[in-house]
Coordinates of C-alpha atoms and ligand atoms in Angstrom, one line a residue:
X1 CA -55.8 -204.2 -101.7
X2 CA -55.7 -200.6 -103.1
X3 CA -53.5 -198.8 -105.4
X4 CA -51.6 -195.6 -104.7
X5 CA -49.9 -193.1 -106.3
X6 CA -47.7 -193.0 -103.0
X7 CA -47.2 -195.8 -99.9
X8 CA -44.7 -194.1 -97.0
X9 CA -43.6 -196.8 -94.7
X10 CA -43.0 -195.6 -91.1
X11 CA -45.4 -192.2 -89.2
X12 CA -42.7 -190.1 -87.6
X13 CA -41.7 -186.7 -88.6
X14 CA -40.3 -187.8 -92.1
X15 CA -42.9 -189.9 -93.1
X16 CA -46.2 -188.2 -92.0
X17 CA -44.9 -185.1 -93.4
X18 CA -44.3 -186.5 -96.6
X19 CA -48.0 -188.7 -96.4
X20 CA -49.4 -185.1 -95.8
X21 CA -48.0 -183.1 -98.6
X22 CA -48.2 -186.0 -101.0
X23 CA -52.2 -185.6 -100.8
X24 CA -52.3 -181.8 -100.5
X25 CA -50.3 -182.2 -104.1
X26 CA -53.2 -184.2 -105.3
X27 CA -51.4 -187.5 -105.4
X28 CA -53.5 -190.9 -103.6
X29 CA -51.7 -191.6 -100.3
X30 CA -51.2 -194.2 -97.8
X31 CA -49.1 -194.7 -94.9
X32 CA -48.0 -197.7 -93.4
X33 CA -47.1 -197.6 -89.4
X34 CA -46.7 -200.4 -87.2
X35 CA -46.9 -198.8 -84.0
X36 CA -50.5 -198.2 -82.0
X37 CA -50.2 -194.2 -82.5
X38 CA -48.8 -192.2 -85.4
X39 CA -46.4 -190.1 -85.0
X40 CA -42.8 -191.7 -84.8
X41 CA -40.1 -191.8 -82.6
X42 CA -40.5 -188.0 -82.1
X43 CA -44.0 -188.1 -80.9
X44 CA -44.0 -191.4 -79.0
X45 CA -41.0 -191.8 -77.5
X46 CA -38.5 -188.9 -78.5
X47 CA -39.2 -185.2 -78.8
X48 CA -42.5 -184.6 -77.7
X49 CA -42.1 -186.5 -74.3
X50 CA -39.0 -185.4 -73.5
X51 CA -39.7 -181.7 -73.8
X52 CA -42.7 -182.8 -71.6
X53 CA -40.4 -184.1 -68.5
X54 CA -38.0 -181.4 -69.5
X55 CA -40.7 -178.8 -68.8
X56 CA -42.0 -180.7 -65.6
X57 CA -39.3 -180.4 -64.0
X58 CA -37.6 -177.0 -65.0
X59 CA -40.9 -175.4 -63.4
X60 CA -39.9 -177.6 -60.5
X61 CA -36.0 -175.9 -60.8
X62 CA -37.7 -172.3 -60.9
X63 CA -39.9 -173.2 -57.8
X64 CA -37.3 -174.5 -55.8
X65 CA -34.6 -171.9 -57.0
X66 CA -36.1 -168.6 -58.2
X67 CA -39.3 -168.3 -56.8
X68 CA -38.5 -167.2 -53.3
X69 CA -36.1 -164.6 -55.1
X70 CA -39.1 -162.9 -56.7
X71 CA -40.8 -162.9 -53.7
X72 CA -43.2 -166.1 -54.1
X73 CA -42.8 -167.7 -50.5
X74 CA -44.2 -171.4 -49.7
X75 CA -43.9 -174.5 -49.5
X76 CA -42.1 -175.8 -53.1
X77 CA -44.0 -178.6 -55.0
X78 CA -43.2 -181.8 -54.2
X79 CA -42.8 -184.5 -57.2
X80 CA -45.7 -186.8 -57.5
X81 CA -44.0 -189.1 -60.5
X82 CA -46.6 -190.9 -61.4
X83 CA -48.5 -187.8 -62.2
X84 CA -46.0 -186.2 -63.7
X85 CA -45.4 -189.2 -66.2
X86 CA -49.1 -188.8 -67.5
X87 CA -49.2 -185.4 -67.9
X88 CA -46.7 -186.7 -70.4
X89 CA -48.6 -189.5 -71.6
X90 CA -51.4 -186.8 -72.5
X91 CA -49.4 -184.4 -74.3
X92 CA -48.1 -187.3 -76.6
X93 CA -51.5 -188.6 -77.3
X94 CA -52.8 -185.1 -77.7
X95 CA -50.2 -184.6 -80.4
X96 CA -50.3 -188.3 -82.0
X97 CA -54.1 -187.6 -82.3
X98 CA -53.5 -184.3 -84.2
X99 CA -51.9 -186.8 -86.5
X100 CA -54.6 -188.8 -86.8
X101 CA -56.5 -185.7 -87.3
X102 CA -54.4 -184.6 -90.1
X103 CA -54.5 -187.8 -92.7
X104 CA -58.4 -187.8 -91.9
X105 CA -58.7 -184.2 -93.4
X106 CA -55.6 -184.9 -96.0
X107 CA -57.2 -188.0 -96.5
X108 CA -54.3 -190.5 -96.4
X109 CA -55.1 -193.5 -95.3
X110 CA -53.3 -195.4 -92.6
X111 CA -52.5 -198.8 -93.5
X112 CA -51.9 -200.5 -90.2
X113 CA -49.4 -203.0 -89.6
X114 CA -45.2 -203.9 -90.2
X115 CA -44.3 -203.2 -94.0
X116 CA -42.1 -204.9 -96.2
X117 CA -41.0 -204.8 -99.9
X118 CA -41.8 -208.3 -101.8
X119 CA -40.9 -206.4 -105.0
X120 CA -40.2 -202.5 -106.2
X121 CA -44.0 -201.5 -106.6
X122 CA -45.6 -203.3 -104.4
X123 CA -45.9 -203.0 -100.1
X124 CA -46.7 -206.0 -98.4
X125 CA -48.6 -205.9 -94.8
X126 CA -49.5 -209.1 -93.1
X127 CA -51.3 -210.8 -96.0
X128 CA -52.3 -207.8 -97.5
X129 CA -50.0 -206.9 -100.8
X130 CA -50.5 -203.0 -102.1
X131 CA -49.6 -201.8 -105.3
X132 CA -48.0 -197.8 -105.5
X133 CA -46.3 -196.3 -108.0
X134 CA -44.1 -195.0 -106.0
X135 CA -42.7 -196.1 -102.2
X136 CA -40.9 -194.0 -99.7
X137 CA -39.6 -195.7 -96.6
X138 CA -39.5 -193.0 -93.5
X139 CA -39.0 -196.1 -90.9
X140 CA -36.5 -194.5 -88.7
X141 CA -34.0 -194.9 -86.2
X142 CA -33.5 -197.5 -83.2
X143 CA -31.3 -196.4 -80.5
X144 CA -27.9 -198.4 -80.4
X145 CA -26.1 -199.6 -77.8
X146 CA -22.7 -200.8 -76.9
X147 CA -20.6 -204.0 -76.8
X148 CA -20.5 -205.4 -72.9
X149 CA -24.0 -203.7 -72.3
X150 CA -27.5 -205.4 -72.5
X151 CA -29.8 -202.9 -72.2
X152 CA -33.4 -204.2 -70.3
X153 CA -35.3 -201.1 -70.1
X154 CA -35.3 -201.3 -66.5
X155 CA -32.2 -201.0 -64.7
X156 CA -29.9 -200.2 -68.3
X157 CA -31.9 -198.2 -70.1
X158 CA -32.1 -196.3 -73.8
X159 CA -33.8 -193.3 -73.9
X160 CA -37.5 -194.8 -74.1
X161 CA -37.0 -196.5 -70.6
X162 CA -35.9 -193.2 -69.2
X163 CA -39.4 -191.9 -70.2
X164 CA -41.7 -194.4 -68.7
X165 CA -38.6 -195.3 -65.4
X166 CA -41.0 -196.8 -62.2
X167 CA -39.2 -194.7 -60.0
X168 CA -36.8 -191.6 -59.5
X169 CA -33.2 -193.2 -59.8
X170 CA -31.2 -192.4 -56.8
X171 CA -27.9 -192.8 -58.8
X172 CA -28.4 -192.6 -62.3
X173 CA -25.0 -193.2 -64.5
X174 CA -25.8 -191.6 -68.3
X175 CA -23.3 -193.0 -70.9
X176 CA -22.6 -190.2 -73.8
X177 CA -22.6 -186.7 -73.3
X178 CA -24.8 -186.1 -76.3
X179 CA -27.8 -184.4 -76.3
X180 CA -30.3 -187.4 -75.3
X181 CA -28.1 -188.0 -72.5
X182 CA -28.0 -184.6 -71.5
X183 CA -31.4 -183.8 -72.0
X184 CA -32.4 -186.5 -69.7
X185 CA -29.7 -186.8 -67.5
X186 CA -30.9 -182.7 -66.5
X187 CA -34.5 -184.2 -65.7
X188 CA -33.5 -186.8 -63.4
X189 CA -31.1 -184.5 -61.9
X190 CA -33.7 -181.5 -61.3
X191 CA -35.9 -184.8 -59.9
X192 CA -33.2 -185.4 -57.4
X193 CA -30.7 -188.4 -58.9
X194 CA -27.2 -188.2 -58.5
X195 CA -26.6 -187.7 -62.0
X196 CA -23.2 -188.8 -63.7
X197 CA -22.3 -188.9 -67.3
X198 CA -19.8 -190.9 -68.3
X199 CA -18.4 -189.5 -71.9
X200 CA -15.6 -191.3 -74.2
X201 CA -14.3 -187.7 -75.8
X202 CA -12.7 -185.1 -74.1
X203 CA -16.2 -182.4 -74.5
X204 CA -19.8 -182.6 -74.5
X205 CA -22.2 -182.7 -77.2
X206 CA -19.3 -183.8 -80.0
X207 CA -19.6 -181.2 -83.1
X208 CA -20.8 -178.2 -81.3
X209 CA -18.7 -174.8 -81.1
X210 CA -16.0 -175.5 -78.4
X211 CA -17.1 -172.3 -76.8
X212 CA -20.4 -173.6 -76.5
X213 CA -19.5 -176.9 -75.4
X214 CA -16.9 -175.5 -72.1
X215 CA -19.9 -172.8 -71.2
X216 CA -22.6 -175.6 -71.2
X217 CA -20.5 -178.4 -69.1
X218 CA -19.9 -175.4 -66.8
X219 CA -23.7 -174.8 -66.3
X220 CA -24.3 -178.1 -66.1
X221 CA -22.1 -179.0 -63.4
X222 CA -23.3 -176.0 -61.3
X223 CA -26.7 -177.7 -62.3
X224 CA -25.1 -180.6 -60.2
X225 CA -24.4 -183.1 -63.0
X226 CA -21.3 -184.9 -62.4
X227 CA -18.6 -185.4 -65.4
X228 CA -16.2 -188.4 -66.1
X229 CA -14.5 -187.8 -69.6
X230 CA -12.4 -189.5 -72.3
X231 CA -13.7 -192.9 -70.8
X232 CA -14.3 -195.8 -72.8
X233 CA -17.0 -198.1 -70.8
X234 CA -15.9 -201.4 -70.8
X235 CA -19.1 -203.4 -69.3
X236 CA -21.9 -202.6 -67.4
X237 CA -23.0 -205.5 -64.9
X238 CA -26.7 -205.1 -64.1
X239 CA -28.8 -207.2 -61.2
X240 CA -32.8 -206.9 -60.8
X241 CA -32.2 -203.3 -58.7
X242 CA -28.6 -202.3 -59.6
X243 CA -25.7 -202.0 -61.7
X244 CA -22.1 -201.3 -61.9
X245 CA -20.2 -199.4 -64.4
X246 CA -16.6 -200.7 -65.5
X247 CA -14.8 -197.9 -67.8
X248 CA -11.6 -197.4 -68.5
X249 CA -10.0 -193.6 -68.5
X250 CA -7.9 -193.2 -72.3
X251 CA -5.4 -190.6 -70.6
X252 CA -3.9 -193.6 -68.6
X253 CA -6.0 -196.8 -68.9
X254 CA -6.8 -197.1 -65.4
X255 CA -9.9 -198.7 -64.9
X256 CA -12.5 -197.4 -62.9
X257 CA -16.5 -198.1 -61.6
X258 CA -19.4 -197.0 -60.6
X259 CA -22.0 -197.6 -58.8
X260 CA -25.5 -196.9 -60.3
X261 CA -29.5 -197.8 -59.9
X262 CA -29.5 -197.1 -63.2
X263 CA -27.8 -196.9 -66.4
X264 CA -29.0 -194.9 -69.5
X265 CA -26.9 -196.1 -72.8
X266 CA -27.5 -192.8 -74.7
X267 CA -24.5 -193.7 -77.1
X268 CA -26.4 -192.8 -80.0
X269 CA -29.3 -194.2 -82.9
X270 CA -29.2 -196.2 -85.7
X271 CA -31.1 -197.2 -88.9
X272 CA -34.0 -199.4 -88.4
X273 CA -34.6 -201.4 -91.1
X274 CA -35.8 -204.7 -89.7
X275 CA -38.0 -206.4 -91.8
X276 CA -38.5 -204.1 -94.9
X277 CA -36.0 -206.6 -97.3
X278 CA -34.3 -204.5 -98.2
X279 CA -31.7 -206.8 -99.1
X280 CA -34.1 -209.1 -101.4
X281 CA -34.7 -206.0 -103.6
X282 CA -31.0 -205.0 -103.6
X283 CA -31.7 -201.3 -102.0
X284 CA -28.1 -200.3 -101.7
X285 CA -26.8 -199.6 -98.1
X286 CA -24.0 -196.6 -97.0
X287 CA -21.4 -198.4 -94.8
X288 CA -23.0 -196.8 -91.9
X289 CA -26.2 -198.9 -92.2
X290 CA -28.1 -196.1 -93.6
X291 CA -30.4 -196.3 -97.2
X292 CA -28.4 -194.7 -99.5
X293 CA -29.9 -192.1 -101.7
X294 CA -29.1 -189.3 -104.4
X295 CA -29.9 -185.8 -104.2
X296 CA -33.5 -186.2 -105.1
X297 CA -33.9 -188.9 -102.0
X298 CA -33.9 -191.9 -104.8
X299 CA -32.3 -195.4 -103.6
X300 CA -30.9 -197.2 -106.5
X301 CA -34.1 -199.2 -106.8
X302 CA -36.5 -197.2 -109.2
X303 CA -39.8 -195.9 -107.9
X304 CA -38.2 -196.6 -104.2
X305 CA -37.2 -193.1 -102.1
X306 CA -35.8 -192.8 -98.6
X307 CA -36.0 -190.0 -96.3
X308 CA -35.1 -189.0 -92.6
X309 CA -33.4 -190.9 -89.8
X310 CA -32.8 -193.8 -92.5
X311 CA -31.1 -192.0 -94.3
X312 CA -27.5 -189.6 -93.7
X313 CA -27.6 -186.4 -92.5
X314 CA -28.3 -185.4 -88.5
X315 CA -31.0 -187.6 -86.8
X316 CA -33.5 -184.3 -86.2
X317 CA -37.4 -184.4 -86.7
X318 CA -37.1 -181.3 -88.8
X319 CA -34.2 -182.5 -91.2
X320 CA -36.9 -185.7 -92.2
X321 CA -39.6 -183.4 -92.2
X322 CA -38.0 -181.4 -94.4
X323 CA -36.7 -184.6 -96.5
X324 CA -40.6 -185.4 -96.6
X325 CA -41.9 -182.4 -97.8
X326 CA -39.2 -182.5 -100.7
X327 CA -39.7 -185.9 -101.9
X328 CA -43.4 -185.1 -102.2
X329 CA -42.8 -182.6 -104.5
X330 CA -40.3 -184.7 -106.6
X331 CA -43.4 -187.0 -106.7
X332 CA -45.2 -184.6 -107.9
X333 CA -43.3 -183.8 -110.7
X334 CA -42.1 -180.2 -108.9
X335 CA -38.8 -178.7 -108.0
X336 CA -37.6 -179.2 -104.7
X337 CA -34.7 -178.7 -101.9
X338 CA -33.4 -178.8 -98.6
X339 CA -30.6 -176.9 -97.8
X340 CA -28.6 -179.1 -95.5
X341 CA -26.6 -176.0 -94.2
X342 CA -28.9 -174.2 -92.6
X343 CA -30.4 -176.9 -90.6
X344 CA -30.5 -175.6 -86.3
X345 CA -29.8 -178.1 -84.2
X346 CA -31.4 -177.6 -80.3
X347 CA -30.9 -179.0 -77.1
X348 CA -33.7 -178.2 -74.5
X349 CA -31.8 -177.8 -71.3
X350 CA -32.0 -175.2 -69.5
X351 CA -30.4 -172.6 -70.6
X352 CA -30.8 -174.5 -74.2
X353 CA -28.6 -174.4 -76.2
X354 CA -28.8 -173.9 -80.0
X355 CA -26.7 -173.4 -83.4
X356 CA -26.6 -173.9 -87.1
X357 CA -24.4 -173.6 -90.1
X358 CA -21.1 -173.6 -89.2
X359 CA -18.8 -174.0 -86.2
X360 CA -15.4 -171.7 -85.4
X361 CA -13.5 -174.9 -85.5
X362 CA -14.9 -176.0 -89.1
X363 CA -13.8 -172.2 -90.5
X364 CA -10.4 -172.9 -89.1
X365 CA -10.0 -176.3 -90.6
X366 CA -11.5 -174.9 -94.0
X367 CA -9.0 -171.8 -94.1
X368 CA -11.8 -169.4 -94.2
X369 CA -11.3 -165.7 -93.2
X370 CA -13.8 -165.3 -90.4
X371 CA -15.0 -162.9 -87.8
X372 CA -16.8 -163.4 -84.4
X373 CA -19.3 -161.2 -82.7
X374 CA -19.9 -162.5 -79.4
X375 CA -22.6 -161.1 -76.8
X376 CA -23.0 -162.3 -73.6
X377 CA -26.7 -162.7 -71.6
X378 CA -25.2 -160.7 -69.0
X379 CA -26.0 -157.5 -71.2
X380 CA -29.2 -158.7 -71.6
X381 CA -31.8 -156.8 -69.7
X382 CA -34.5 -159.7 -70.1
X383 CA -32.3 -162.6 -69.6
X384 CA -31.1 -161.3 -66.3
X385 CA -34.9 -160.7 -65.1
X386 CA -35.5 -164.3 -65.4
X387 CA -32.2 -165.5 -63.6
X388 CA -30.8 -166.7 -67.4
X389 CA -27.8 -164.2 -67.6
X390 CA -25.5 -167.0 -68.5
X391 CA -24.3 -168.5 -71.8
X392 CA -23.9 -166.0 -74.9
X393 CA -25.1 -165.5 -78.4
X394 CA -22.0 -166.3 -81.4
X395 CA -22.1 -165.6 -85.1
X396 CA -19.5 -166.3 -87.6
X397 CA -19.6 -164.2 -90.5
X398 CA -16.8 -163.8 -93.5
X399 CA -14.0 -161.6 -92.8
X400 CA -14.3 -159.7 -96.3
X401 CA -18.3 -160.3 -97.1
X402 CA -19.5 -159.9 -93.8
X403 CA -21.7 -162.9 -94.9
X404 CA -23.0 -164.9 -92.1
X405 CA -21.8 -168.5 -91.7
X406 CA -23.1 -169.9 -88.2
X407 CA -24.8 -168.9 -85.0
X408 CA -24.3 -170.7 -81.7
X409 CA -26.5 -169.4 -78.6
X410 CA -26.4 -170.5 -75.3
X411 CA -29.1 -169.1 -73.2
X412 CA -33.1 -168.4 -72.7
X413 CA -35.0 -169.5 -75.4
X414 CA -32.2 -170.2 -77.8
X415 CA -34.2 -172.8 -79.8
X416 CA -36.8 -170.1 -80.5
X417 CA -33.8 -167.3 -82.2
X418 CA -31.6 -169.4 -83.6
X419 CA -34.1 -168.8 -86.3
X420 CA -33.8 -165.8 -86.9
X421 CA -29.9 -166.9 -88.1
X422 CA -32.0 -169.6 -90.2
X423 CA -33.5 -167.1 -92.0
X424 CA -31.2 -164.5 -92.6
X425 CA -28.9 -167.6 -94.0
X426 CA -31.4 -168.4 -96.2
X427 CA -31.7 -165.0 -98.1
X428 CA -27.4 -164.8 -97.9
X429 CA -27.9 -162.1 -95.1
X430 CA -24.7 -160.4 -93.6
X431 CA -24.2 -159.6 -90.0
X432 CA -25.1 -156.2 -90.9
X433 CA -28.3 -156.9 -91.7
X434 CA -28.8 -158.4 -88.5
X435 CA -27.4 -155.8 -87.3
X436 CA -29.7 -153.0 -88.5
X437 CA -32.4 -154.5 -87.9
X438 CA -34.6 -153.2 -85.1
X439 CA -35.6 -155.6 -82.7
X440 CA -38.1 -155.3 -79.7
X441 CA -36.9 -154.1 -76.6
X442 CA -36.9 -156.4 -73.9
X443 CA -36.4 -159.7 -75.5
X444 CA -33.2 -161.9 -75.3
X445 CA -33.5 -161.7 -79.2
X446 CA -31.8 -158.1 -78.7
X447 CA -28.8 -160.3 -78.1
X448 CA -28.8 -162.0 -81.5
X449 CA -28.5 -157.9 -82.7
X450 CA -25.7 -157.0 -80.3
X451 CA -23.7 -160.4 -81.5
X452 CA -24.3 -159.1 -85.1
X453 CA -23.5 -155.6 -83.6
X454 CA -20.2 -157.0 -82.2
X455 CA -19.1 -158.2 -85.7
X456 CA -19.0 -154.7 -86.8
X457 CA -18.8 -151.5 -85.0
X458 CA -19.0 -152.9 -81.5
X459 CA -21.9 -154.2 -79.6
X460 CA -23.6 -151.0 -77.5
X461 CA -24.1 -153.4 -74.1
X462 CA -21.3 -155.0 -73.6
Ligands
FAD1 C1 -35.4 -189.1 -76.6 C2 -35.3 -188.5 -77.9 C3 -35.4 -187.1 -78.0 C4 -35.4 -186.5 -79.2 N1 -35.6 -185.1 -79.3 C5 -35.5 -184.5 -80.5 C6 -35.7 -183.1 -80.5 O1 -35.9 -182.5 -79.5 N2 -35.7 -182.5 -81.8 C7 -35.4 -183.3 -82.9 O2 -35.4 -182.7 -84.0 N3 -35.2 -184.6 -82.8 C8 -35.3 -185.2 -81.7 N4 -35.1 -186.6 -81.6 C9 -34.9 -187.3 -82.9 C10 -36.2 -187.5 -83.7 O3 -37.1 -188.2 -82.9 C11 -35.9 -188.2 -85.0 O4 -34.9 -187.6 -85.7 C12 -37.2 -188.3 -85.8 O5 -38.2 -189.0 -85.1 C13 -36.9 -189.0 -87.1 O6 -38.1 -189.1 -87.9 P1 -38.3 -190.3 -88.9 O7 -39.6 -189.9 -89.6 O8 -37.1 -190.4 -89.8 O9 -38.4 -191.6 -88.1 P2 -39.2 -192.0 -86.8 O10 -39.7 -190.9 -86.0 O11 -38.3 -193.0 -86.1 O12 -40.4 -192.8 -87.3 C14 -40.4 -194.0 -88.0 C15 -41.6 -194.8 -87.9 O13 -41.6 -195.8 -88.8 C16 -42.3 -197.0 -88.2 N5 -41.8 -198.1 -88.9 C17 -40.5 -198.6 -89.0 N6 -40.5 -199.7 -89.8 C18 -41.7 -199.9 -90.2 C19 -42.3 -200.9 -91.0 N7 -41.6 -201.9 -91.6 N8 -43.6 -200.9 -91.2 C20 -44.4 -199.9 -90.6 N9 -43.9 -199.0 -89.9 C21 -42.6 -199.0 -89.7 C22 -41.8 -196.9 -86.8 O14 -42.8 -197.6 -86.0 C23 -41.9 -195.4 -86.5 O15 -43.1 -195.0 -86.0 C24 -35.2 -187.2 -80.4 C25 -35.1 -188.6 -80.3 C26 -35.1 -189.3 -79.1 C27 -35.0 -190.7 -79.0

């Protein structure tokens, strides 16, 4: 029963993090985490292996599509599943052992085991009671589900059954067109499934640019993903092997099914709080579930901070790990900040697809005086060498400042440039400055200059 300066409760992104800088600021740190491997959501079951099976099979897309154009003949790879599922297995462990890694050279100690909160102060695991001055609970998200479907991990899945699915779905129905659903509904579909995503709005991937979202449902049904949207699912029936999806369409209310071998509720993730008591110590709750906290990532509860997917703000690895570097330095008596409007947002399809700060439509509803500098990957010498002339790079700058507001890019290796936006929206850049900047000729990052070209004099390659 030791005594810490700092206990985090929960491993992922927000939480190791937070352990991590916590002990490089000289303060003695623990981490509780229930789970076998560090790590989180994001390393277990969320980023990591998904990028994993994303990769898999867009090298399997390239041999079956693009090799025989750059003259590589032969036979195309054939899908050994089992394989291919280990592969990801080993990248997660590789990267959950870095973690492990990390708090041994930090020296944080990991407190095994489920954590709750007897009283502000002190951290509870199994009989074990810890004292800390202070506690931050990084414990995450679960993902949610909807009324009239039971999700069993084998034939209705959530995301982590898609990972570890016995075998390639024939017929796999995705429910929500966000990016979990879209992200995985493009690796079963490059593995062969009869992919169909069943959205309740009228666009994919709800909040993003509207140019962004028509180009990417475009490319994804050329990809062969089927669409049904503005349907509100109603039930899903499930047997041992199959199941059948009842929705209803809003334009009309006619009701509709489908057949599937299996369903993937990707409808979005919630809080997870189970077993902390919260309510005991009266932690005050946002009526979204989530821990509230103030700007400095306090709950009402002194000594008691909250941080990540718990907490509001987009569910993204980087927004907690952010949130746990911050809150360290609070701890540590320091100043600190995140700047919630310049956090990216990324979606690893292929092309990916990538934006931050604001949208076109959010200018419009604000009134703002805006300009858009638009450049499309079909000017791009690079991106056309590699088959990835579609999608476009966006920025949004003010009319009269010339101050840049958002970037959306659709296309090769978005997820890498959107930082370059990041950063020039940190130091207040204008487009200008993107603009005359010189950038490395041939890389798809030359589009991000003709975009910030475009909001001035004119783009040269379009
Ligand atoms: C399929 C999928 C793909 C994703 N892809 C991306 C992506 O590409 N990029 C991105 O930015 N985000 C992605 N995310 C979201 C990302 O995983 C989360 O935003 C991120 O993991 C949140 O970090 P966190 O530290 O808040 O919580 P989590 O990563 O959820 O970690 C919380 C940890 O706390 C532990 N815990 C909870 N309660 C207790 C307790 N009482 N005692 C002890 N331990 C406890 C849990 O076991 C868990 O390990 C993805 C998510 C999923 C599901």
């Amino acid at each position: 029963m030791a005594s810490y300066d700092v206990i985090i409760i929960g491993a992922g992104p927000g939480g190791y993090v937070c352990a991590i800088r916590c002990a490089q600021l000289g303060l003695k740190t623990a981490v509780v985490e229930g789970r076998d491997t560090l790590g989180g959501t994001c390393l277990n079951v969320g980023c990591i292996p998904s990028k994993a099976l994303l990769h898999a099979t867009h090298s399997l897309h390239e041999a079956q599509h693009n090799f025989a154009a750059m003259g590589l003949k032969g036979k195309a790879p054939s899908v050994d599943w089992p394989a291919m599922k280990a592969y990801k297995t080993d990248v997660v462990g590789q990267n959950t052992k870095g973690i492990e890694f990390l708090f041994k050279k930090n020296k944080v100690d990991w407190i095994k085991g489920w954590a709750s909160i007897p009283e502000p102060g002190k951290v509870q695991v199994g009989e074990e009671v810890h004292d800390a001055k202070n506690i931050v609970i990084a414990s995450g998200s679960e993902a949610s589900s909807l009324p009239g479907v039971n999700v069993d991990e084998k034939v209705v899945i959530t995301s982590t059954g898609a990972l570890e699915l016995g075998k390639i779905p024939k017929k796999l129905v995705v429910i929500g067109a966000g990016v979990i659903g879209l992200e995985m509904g493009s690796v079963y579909a490059r593995l062969g499934a009869e992919v169909t995503v069943v959205e309740f709005l009228d666009e994919i991937t709800p909040g993003m640019d509207k140019d962004v979202q028509k180009t990417f449902q475009r490319i994804l049904k050329k990809q062969g993903l089927n669409f049904v949207m503005g349907a509100a699912v109603q039930k899903v029936d499930a047997t041992k092997t199959k199941a059948k999806v009842t929705y209803k369409l809003r334009k009309d209310d006619s009701e509709h099914m489908l057949d599937a071998d299996t369903v993937l509720v990707a409808t979005g993730r919630k809080p997870f709080i189970n077993g902390l008591g919260l309510d005991k110590i009266g932690v005050a709750m946002t009526e979204r579930g989530q821990i509230a906290t103030d700007a400095r990532w306090a709950t009402n509860v002194a000594g008691i901070y909250a941080i990540g997917d718990v907490i509001e703000g987009p569910m993204l690895a980087h927004k907690a790990e952010d949130e746990g570097m911050a809150v360290a330095e609070v701890l540590a008596g320091k100043a600190s900040h995140v700047n919630y409007g310049v956090i990216p947002g990324v979606i690893y399809t292929a092309p990916e697809v990538a934006s931050v700060g604001a949208t076109e439509q959010q200018l419009k509803d604000e009134g703002r005086a805006y300009k858009v500098g638009k450049f499309s990957f079909m000017g791009n010498a690079r991106a056309k060498a590699v088959f990835q002339g579609e999608g476009f790079v966006k920025l949004l700058a003010d009319k009269d400042t010339d101050r840049l507001l958002g970037a959306h890019i659709i296309g090769p290796a978005a997820g890498d440039m959107i930082h370059e936006i990041c950063v020039a929206m940190e130091f207040g850049a204008a487009a200008q400055d993107v603009a005359m900047t010189c950038h490395a000729h041939p890389t798809y990052s030359e589009a991000v200059r003709e975009a910030a070209l475009a909001c001035g004099d004119g783009a040269i390659h379009a």
